[in-house]
PDB file of C-alpha atoms in Angstrom:
ATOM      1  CA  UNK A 227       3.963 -12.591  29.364  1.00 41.00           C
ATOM      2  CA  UNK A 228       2.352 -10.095  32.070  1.00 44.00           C
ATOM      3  CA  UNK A 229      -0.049 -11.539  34.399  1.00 44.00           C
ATOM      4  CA  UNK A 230      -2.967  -9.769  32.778  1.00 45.00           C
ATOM      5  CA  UNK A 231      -2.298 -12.778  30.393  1.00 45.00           C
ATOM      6  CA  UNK A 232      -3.697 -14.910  33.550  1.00 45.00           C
ATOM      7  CA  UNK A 233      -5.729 -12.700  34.722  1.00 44.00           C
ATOM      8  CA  UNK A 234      -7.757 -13.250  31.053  1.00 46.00           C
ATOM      9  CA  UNK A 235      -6.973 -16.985  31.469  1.00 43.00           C
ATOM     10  CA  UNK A 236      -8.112 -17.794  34.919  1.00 48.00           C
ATOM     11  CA  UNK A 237     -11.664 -15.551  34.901  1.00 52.00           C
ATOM     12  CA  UNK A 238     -14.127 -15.627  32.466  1.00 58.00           C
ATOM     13  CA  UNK A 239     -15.719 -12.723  30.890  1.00 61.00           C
ATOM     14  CA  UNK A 240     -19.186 -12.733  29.239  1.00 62.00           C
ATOM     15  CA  UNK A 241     -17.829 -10.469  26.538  1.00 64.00           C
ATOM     16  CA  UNK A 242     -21.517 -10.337  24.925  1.00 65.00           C
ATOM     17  CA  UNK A 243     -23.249  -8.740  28.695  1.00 62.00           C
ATOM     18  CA  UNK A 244     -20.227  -6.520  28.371  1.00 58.00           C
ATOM     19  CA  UNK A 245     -20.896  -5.302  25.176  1.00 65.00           C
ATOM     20  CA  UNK A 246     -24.959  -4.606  25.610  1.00 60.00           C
ATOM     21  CA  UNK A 247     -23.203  -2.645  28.836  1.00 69.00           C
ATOM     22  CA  UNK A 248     -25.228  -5.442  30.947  1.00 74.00           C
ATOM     23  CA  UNK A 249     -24.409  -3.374  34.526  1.00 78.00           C
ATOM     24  CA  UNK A 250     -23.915  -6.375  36.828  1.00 79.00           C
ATOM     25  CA  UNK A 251     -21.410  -7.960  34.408  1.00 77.00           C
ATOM     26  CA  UNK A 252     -19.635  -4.132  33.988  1.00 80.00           C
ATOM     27  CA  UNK A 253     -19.273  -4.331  37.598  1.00 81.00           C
ATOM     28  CA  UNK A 254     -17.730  -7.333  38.354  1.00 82.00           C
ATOM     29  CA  UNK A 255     -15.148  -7.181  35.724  1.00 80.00           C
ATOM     30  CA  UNK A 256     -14.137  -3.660  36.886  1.00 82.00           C
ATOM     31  CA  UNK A 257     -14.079  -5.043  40.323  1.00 84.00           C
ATOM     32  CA  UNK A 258     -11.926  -7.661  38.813  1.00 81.00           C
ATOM     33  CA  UNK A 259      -9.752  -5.422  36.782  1.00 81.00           C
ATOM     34  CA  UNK A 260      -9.645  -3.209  40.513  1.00 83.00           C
ATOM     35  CA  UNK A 261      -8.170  -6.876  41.799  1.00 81.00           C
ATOM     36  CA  UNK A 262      -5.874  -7.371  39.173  1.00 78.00           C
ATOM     37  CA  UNK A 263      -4.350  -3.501  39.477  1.00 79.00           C
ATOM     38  CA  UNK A 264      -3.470  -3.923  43.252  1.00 82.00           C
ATOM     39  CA  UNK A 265      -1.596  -7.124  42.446  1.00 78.00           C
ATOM     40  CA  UNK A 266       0.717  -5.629  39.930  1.00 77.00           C
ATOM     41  CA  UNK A 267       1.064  -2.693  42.618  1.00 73.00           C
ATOM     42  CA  UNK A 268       2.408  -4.905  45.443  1.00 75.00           C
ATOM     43  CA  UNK A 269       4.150  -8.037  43.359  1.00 70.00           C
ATOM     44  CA  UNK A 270       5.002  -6.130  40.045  1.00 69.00           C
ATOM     45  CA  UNK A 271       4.252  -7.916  36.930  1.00 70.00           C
ATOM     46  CA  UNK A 272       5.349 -11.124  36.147  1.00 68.00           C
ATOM     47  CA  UNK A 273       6.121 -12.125  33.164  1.00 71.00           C
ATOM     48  CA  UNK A 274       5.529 -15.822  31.816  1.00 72.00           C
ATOM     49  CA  UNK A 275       8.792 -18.261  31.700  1.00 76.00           C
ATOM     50  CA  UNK A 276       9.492 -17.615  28.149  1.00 79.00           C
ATOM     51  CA  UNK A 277      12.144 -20.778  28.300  1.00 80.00           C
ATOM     52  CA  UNK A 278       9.522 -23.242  27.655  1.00 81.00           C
ATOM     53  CA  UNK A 279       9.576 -21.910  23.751  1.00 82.00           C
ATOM     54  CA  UNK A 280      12.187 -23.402  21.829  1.00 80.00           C
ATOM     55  CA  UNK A 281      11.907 -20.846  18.997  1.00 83.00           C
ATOM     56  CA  UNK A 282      15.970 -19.762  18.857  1.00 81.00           C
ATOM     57  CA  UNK A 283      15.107 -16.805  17.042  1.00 83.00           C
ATOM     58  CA  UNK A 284      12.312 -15.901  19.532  1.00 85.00           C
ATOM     59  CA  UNK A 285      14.859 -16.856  22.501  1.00 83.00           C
ATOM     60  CA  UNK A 286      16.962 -13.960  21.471  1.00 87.00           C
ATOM     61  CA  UNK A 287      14.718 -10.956  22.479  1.00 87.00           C
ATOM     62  CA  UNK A 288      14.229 -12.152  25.436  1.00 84.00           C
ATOM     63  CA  UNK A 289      17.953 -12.466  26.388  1.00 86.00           C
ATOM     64  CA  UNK A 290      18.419  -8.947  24.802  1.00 89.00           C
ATOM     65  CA  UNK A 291      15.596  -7.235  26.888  1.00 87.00           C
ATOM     66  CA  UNK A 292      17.092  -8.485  29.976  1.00 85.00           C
ATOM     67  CA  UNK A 293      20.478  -6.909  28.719  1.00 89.00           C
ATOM     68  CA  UNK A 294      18.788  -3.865  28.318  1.00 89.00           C
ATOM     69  CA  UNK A 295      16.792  -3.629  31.814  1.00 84.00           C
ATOM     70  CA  UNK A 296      20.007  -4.620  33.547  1.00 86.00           C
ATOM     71  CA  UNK A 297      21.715  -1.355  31.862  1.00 87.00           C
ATOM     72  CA  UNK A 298      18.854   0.546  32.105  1.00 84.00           C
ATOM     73  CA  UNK A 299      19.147  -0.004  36.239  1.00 82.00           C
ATOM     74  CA  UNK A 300      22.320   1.700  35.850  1.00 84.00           C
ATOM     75  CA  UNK A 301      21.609   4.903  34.165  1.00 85.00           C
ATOM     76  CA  UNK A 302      22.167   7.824  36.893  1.00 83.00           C
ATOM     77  CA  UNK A 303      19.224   9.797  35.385  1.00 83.00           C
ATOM     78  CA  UNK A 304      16.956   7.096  37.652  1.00 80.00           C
ATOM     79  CA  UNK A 305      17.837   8.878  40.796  1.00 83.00           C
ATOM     80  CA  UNK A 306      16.929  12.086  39.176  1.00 85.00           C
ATOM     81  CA  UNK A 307      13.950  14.141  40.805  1.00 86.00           C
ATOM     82  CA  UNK A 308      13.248  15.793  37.368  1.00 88.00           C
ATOM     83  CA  UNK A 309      13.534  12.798  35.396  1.00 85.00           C
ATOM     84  CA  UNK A 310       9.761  13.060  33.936  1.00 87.00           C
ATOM     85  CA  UNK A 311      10.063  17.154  33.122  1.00 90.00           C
ATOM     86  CA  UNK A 312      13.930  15.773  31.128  1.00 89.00           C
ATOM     87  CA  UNK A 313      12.612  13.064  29.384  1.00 88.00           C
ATOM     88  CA  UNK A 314       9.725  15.416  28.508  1.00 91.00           C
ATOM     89  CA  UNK A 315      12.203  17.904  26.605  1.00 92.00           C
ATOM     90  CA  UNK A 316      14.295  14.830  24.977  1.00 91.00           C
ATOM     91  CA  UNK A 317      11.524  13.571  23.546  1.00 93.00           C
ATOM     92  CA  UNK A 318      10.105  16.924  21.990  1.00 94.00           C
ATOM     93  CA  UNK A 319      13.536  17.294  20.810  1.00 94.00           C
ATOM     94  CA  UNK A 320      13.444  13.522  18.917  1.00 94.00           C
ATOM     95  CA  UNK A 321       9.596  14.702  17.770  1.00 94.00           C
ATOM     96  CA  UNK A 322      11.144  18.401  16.108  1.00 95.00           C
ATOM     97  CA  UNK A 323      14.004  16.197  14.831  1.00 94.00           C
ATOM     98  CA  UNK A 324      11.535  13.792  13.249  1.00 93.00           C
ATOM     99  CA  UNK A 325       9.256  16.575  11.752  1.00 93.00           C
ATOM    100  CA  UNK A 326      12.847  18.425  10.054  1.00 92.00           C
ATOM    101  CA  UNK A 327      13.619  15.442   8.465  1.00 89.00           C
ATOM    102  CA  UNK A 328      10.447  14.639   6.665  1.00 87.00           C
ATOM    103  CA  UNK A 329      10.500  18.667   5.736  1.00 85.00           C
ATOM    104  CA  UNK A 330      13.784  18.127   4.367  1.00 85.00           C
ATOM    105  CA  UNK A 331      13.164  15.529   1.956  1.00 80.00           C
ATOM    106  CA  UNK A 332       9.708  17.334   0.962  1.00 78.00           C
ATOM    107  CA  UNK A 333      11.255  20.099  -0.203  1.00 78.00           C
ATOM    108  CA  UNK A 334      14.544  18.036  -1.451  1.00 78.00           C
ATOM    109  CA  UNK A 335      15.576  19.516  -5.354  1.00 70.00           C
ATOM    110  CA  UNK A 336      15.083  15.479  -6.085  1.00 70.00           C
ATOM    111  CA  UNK A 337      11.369  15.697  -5.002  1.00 70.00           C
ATOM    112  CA  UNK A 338      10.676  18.962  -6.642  1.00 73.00           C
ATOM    113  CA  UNK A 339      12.238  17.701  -9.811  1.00 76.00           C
ATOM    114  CA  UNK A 340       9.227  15.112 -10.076  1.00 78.00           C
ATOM    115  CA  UNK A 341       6.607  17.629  -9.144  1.00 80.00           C
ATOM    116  CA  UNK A 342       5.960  19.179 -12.305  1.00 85.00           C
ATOM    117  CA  UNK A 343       5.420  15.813 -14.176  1.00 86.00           C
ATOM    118  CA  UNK A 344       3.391  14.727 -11.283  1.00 86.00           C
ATOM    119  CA  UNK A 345       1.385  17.294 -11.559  1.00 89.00           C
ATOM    120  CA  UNK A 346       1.196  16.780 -15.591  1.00 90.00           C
ATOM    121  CA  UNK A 347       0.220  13.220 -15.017  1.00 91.00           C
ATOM    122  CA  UNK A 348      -2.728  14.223 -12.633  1.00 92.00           C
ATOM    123  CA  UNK A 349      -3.999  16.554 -15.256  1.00 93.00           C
ATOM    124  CA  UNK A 350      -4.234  13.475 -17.576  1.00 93.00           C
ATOM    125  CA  UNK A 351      -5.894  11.282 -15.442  1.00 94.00           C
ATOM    126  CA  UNK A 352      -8.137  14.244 -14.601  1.00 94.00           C
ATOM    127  CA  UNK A 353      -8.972  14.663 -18.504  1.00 93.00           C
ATOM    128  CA  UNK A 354      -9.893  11.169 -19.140  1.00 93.00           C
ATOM    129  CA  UNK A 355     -11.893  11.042 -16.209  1.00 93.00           C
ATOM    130  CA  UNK A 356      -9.911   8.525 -14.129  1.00 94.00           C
ATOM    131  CA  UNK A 357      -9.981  10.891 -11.232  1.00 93.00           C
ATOM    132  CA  UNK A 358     -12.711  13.367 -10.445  1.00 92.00           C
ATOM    133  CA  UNK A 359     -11.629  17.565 -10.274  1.00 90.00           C
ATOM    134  CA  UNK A 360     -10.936  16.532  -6.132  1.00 89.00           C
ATOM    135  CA  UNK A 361      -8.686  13.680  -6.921  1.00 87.00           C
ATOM    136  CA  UNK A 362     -10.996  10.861  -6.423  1.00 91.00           C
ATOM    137  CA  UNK A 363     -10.525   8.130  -7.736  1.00 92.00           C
ATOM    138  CA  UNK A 364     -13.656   7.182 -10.548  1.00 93.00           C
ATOM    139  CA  UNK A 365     -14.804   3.801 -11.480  1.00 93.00           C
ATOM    140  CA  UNK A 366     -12.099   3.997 -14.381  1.00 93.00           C
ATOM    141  CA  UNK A 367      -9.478   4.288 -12.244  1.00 93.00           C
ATOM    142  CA  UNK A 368     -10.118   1.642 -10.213  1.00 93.00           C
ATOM    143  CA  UNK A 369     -10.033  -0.567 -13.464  1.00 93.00           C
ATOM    144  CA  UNK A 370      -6.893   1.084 -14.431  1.00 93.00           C
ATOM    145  CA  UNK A 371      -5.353  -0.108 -11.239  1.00 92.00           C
ATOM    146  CA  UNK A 372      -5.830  -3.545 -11.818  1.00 91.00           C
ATOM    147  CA  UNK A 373      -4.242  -4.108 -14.989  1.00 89.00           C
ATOM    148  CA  UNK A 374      -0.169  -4.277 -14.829  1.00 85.00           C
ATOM    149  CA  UNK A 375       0.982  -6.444 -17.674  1.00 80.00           C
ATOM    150  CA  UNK A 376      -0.112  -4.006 -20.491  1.00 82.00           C
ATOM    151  CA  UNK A 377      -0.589  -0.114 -20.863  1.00 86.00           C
ATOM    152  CA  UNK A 378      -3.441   0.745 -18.446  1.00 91.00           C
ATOM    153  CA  UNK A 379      -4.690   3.839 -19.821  1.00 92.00           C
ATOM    154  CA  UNK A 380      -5.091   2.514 -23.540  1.00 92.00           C
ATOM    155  CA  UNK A 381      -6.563  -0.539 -22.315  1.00 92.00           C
ATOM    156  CA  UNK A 382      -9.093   1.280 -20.213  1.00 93.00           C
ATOM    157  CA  UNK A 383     -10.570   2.925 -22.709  1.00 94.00           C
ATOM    158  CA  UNK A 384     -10.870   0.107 -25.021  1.00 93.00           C
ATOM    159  CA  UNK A 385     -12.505  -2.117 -22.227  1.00 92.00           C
ATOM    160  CA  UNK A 386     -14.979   1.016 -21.581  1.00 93.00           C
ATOM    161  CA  UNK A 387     -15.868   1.856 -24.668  1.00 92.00           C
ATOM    162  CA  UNK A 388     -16.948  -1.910 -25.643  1.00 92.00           C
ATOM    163  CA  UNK A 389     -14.442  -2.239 -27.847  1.00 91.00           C
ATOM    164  CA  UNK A 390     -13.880  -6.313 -27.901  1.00 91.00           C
ATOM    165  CA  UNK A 391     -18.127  -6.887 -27.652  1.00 90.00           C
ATOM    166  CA  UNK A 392     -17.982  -7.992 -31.094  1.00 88.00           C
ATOM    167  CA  UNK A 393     -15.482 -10.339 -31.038  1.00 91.00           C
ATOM    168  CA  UNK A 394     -14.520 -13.970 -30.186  1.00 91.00           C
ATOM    169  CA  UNK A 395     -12.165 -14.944 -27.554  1.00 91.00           C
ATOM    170  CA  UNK A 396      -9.924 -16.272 -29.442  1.00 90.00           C
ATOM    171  CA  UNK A 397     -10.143 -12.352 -32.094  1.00 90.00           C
ATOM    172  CA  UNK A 398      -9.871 -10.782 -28.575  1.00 91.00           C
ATOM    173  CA  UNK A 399      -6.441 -12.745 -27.732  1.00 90.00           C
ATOM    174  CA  UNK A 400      -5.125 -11.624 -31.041  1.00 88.00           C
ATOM    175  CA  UNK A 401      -6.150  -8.222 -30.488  1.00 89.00           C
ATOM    176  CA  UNK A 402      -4.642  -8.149 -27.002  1.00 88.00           C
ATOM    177  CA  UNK A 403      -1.304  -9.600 -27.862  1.00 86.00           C
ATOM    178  CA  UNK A 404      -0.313  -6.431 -29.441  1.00 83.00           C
ATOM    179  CA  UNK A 405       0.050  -5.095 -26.258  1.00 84.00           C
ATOM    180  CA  UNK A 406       2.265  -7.540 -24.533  1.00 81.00           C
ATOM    181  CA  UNK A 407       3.779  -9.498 -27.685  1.00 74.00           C
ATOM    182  CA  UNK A 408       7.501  -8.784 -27.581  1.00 68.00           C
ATOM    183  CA  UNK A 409       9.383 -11.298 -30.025  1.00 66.00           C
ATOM    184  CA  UNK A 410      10.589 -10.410 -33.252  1.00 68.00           C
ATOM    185  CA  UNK A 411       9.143 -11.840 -36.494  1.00 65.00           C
ATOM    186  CA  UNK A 412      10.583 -12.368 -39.728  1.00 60.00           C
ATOM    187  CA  UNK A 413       7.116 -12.431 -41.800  1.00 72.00           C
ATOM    188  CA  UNK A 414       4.582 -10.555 -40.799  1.00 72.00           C
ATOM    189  CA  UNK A 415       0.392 -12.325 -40.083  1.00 73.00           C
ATOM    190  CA  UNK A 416      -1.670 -11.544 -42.812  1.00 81.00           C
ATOM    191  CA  UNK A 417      -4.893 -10.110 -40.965  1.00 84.00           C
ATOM    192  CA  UNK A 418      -8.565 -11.424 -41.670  1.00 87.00           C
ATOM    193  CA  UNK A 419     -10.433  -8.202 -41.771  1.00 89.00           C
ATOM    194  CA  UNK A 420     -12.249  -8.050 -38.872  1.00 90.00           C
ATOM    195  CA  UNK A 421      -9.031  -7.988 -36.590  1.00 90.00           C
ATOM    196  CA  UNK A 422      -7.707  -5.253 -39.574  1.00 89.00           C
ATOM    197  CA  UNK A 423     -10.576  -3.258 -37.991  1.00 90.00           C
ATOM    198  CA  UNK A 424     -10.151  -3.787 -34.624  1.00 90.00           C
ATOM    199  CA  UNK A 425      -6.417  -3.077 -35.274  1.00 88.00           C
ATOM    200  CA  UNK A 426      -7.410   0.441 -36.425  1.00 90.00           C
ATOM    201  CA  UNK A 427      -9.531   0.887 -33.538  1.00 91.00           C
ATOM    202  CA  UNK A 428      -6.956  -0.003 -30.531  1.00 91.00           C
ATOM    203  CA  UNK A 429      -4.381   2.336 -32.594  1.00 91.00           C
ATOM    204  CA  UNK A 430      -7.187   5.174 -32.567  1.00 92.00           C
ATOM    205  CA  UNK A 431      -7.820   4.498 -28.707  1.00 92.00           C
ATOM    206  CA  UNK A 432      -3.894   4.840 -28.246  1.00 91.00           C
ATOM    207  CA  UNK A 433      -3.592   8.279 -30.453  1.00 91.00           C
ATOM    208  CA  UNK A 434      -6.657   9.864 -28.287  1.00 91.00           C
ATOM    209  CA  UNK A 435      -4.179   8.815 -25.174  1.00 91.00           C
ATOM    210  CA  UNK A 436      -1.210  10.207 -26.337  1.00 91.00           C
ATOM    211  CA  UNK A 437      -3.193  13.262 -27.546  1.00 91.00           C
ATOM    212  CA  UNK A 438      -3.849  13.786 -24.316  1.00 92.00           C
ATOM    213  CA  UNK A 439      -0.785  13.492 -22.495  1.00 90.00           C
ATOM    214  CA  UNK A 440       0.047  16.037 -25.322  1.00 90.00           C
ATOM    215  CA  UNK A 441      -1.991  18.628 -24.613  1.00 90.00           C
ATOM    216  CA  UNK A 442      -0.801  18.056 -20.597  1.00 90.00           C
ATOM    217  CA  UNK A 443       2.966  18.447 -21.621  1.00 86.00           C
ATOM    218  CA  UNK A 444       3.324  15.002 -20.452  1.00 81.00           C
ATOM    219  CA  UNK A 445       6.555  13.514 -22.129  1.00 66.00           C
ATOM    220  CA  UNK A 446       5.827  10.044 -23.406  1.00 58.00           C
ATOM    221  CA  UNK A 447       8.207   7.352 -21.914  1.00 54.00           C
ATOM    222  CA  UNK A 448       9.893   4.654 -23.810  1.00 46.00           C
ATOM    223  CA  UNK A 449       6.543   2.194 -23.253  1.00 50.00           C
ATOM    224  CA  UNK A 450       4.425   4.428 -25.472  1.00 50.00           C
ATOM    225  CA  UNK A 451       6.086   4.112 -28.760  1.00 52.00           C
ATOM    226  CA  UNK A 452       6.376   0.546 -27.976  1.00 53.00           C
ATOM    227  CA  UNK A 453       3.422   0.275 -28.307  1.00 54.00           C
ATOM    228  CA  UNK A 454       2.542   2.068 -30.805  1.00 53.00           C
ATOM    229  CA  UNK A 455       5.172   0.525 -32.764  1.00 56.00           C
ATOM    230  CA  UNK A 456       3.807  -2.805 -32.168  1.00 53.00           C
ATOM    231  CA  UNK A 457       0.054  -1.408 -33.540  1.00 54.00           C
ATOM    232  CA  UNK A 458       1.559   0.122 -35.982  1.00 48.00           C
ATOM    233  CA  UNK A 459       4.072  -2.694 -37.094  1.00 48.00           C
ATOM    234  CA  UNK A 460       0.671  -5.488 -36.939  1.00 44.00           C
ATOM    235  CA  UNK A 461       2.603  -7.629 -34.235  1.00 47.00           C
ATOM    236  CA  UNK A 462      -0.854  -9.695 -33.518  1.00 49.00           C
ATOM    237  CA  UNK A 463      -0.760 -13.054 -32.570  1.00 46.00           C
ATOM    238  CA  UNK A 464      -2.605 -15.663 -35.428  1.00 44.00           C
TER     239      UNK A 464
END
């Protein structure tokens, strides 16, 4: 550990004079801070004895920065005059190398593949008002994000439009495990009428979805007929 380590350890600083910009504390700890710059000048920094942590893991990098210190002594591009102005073009290099790379894979035929139906899936959200015309994201959204067991956009609506305020719990559990139920079932529930109608009304909520995505091109993925199979098929819980 470098002796600024001690230096923090053996004075004390009124951090809260500091912070107000108190001028006699300001002074002294840059008078301090003077102190502590001319020490590392003439004795170099010293590090802590790292041997006192038994840590094997931790003991490692250690061991492997002195390895690499010890080489790094040996490198002939130390006696160099022009050292700074070489390492300066070696590391624009890296930097241009860097910035290729990322281009490359931006503009990779696997990336633009995906752009279209990004761009179709934006234009849904955008529709249904989960994101705003600048791509913010609207209270909706947010709401959207948080659900990840069951199809977000469907759901969303239902929860916004106050679908479930006129039910129990126990109707809203029913209603719900449409969504996530997956088993098959030999006879199928016999509905009460009130979850008959709130049946109808989570398959309307799903057809104004997929209407959507409809009118935005958007291909619907294996999860949407699920679940509309599962409305359709009455797959609620008793």
């Amino acid at each position: 550990m470098p002796s600024l380590y001690r230096y923090c350890y053996h004075y004390k600083l009124n951090s809260d004079a500091a912070i107000v910009r108190d001028q006699q504390e300001v002074s002294r700890i840059m008078q301090e801070l003077l102190c502590y710059a001319i020490e590392t000048q003439t004795a170099g920094i010293i590090e802590n004895d790292w041997t006192k942590i038994r840590d094997f893991d931790f003991q490692k990098n250690p061991k492997e920065k002195t390895e690499l210190m010890n080489r790094l002594l040996n490198f002939q591009c130390n006696i160099c005059s022009d050292l700074a102005e070489h390492y300066g073009h070696v590391h624009a290099e890296h930097l241009l190398e860097t910035k290729h790379e990322c281009l490359r894979q931006f503009i990779s035929d696997q990336n633009l593949a995906l752009l279209p139906d990004y761009n179709r899936r934006i234009e849904v959200l955008k529709k249904l008002k989960y994101i705003n015309q600048e791509g913010t994201i609207e209270l909706k959204g947010r709401v959207a994000c948080e659900i990840n067991s069951a199809d977000e956009l469907v759901l969303t609506e239902l929860i916004f439009e106050n679908v479930f305020a006129d039910y129990d719990h126990s109707e809203i559990v029913a209603l719900l495990s449409c969504f996530i139920f997956q088993a098959r079932i030999v006879k199928e529930p016999k509905l009460i009428p009130k979850l008959e109608q709130g049946k109808q009304k989570i398959r309307d909520f799903a057809n104004k979805v997929f209407e959507v995505q409809n009118q935005c091109k958007l291909t619907k993925d294996a999860s949407d007929d699920a679940i509309i199979n599962q409305i359709k098929s009455k797959r609620f819980k008793d």
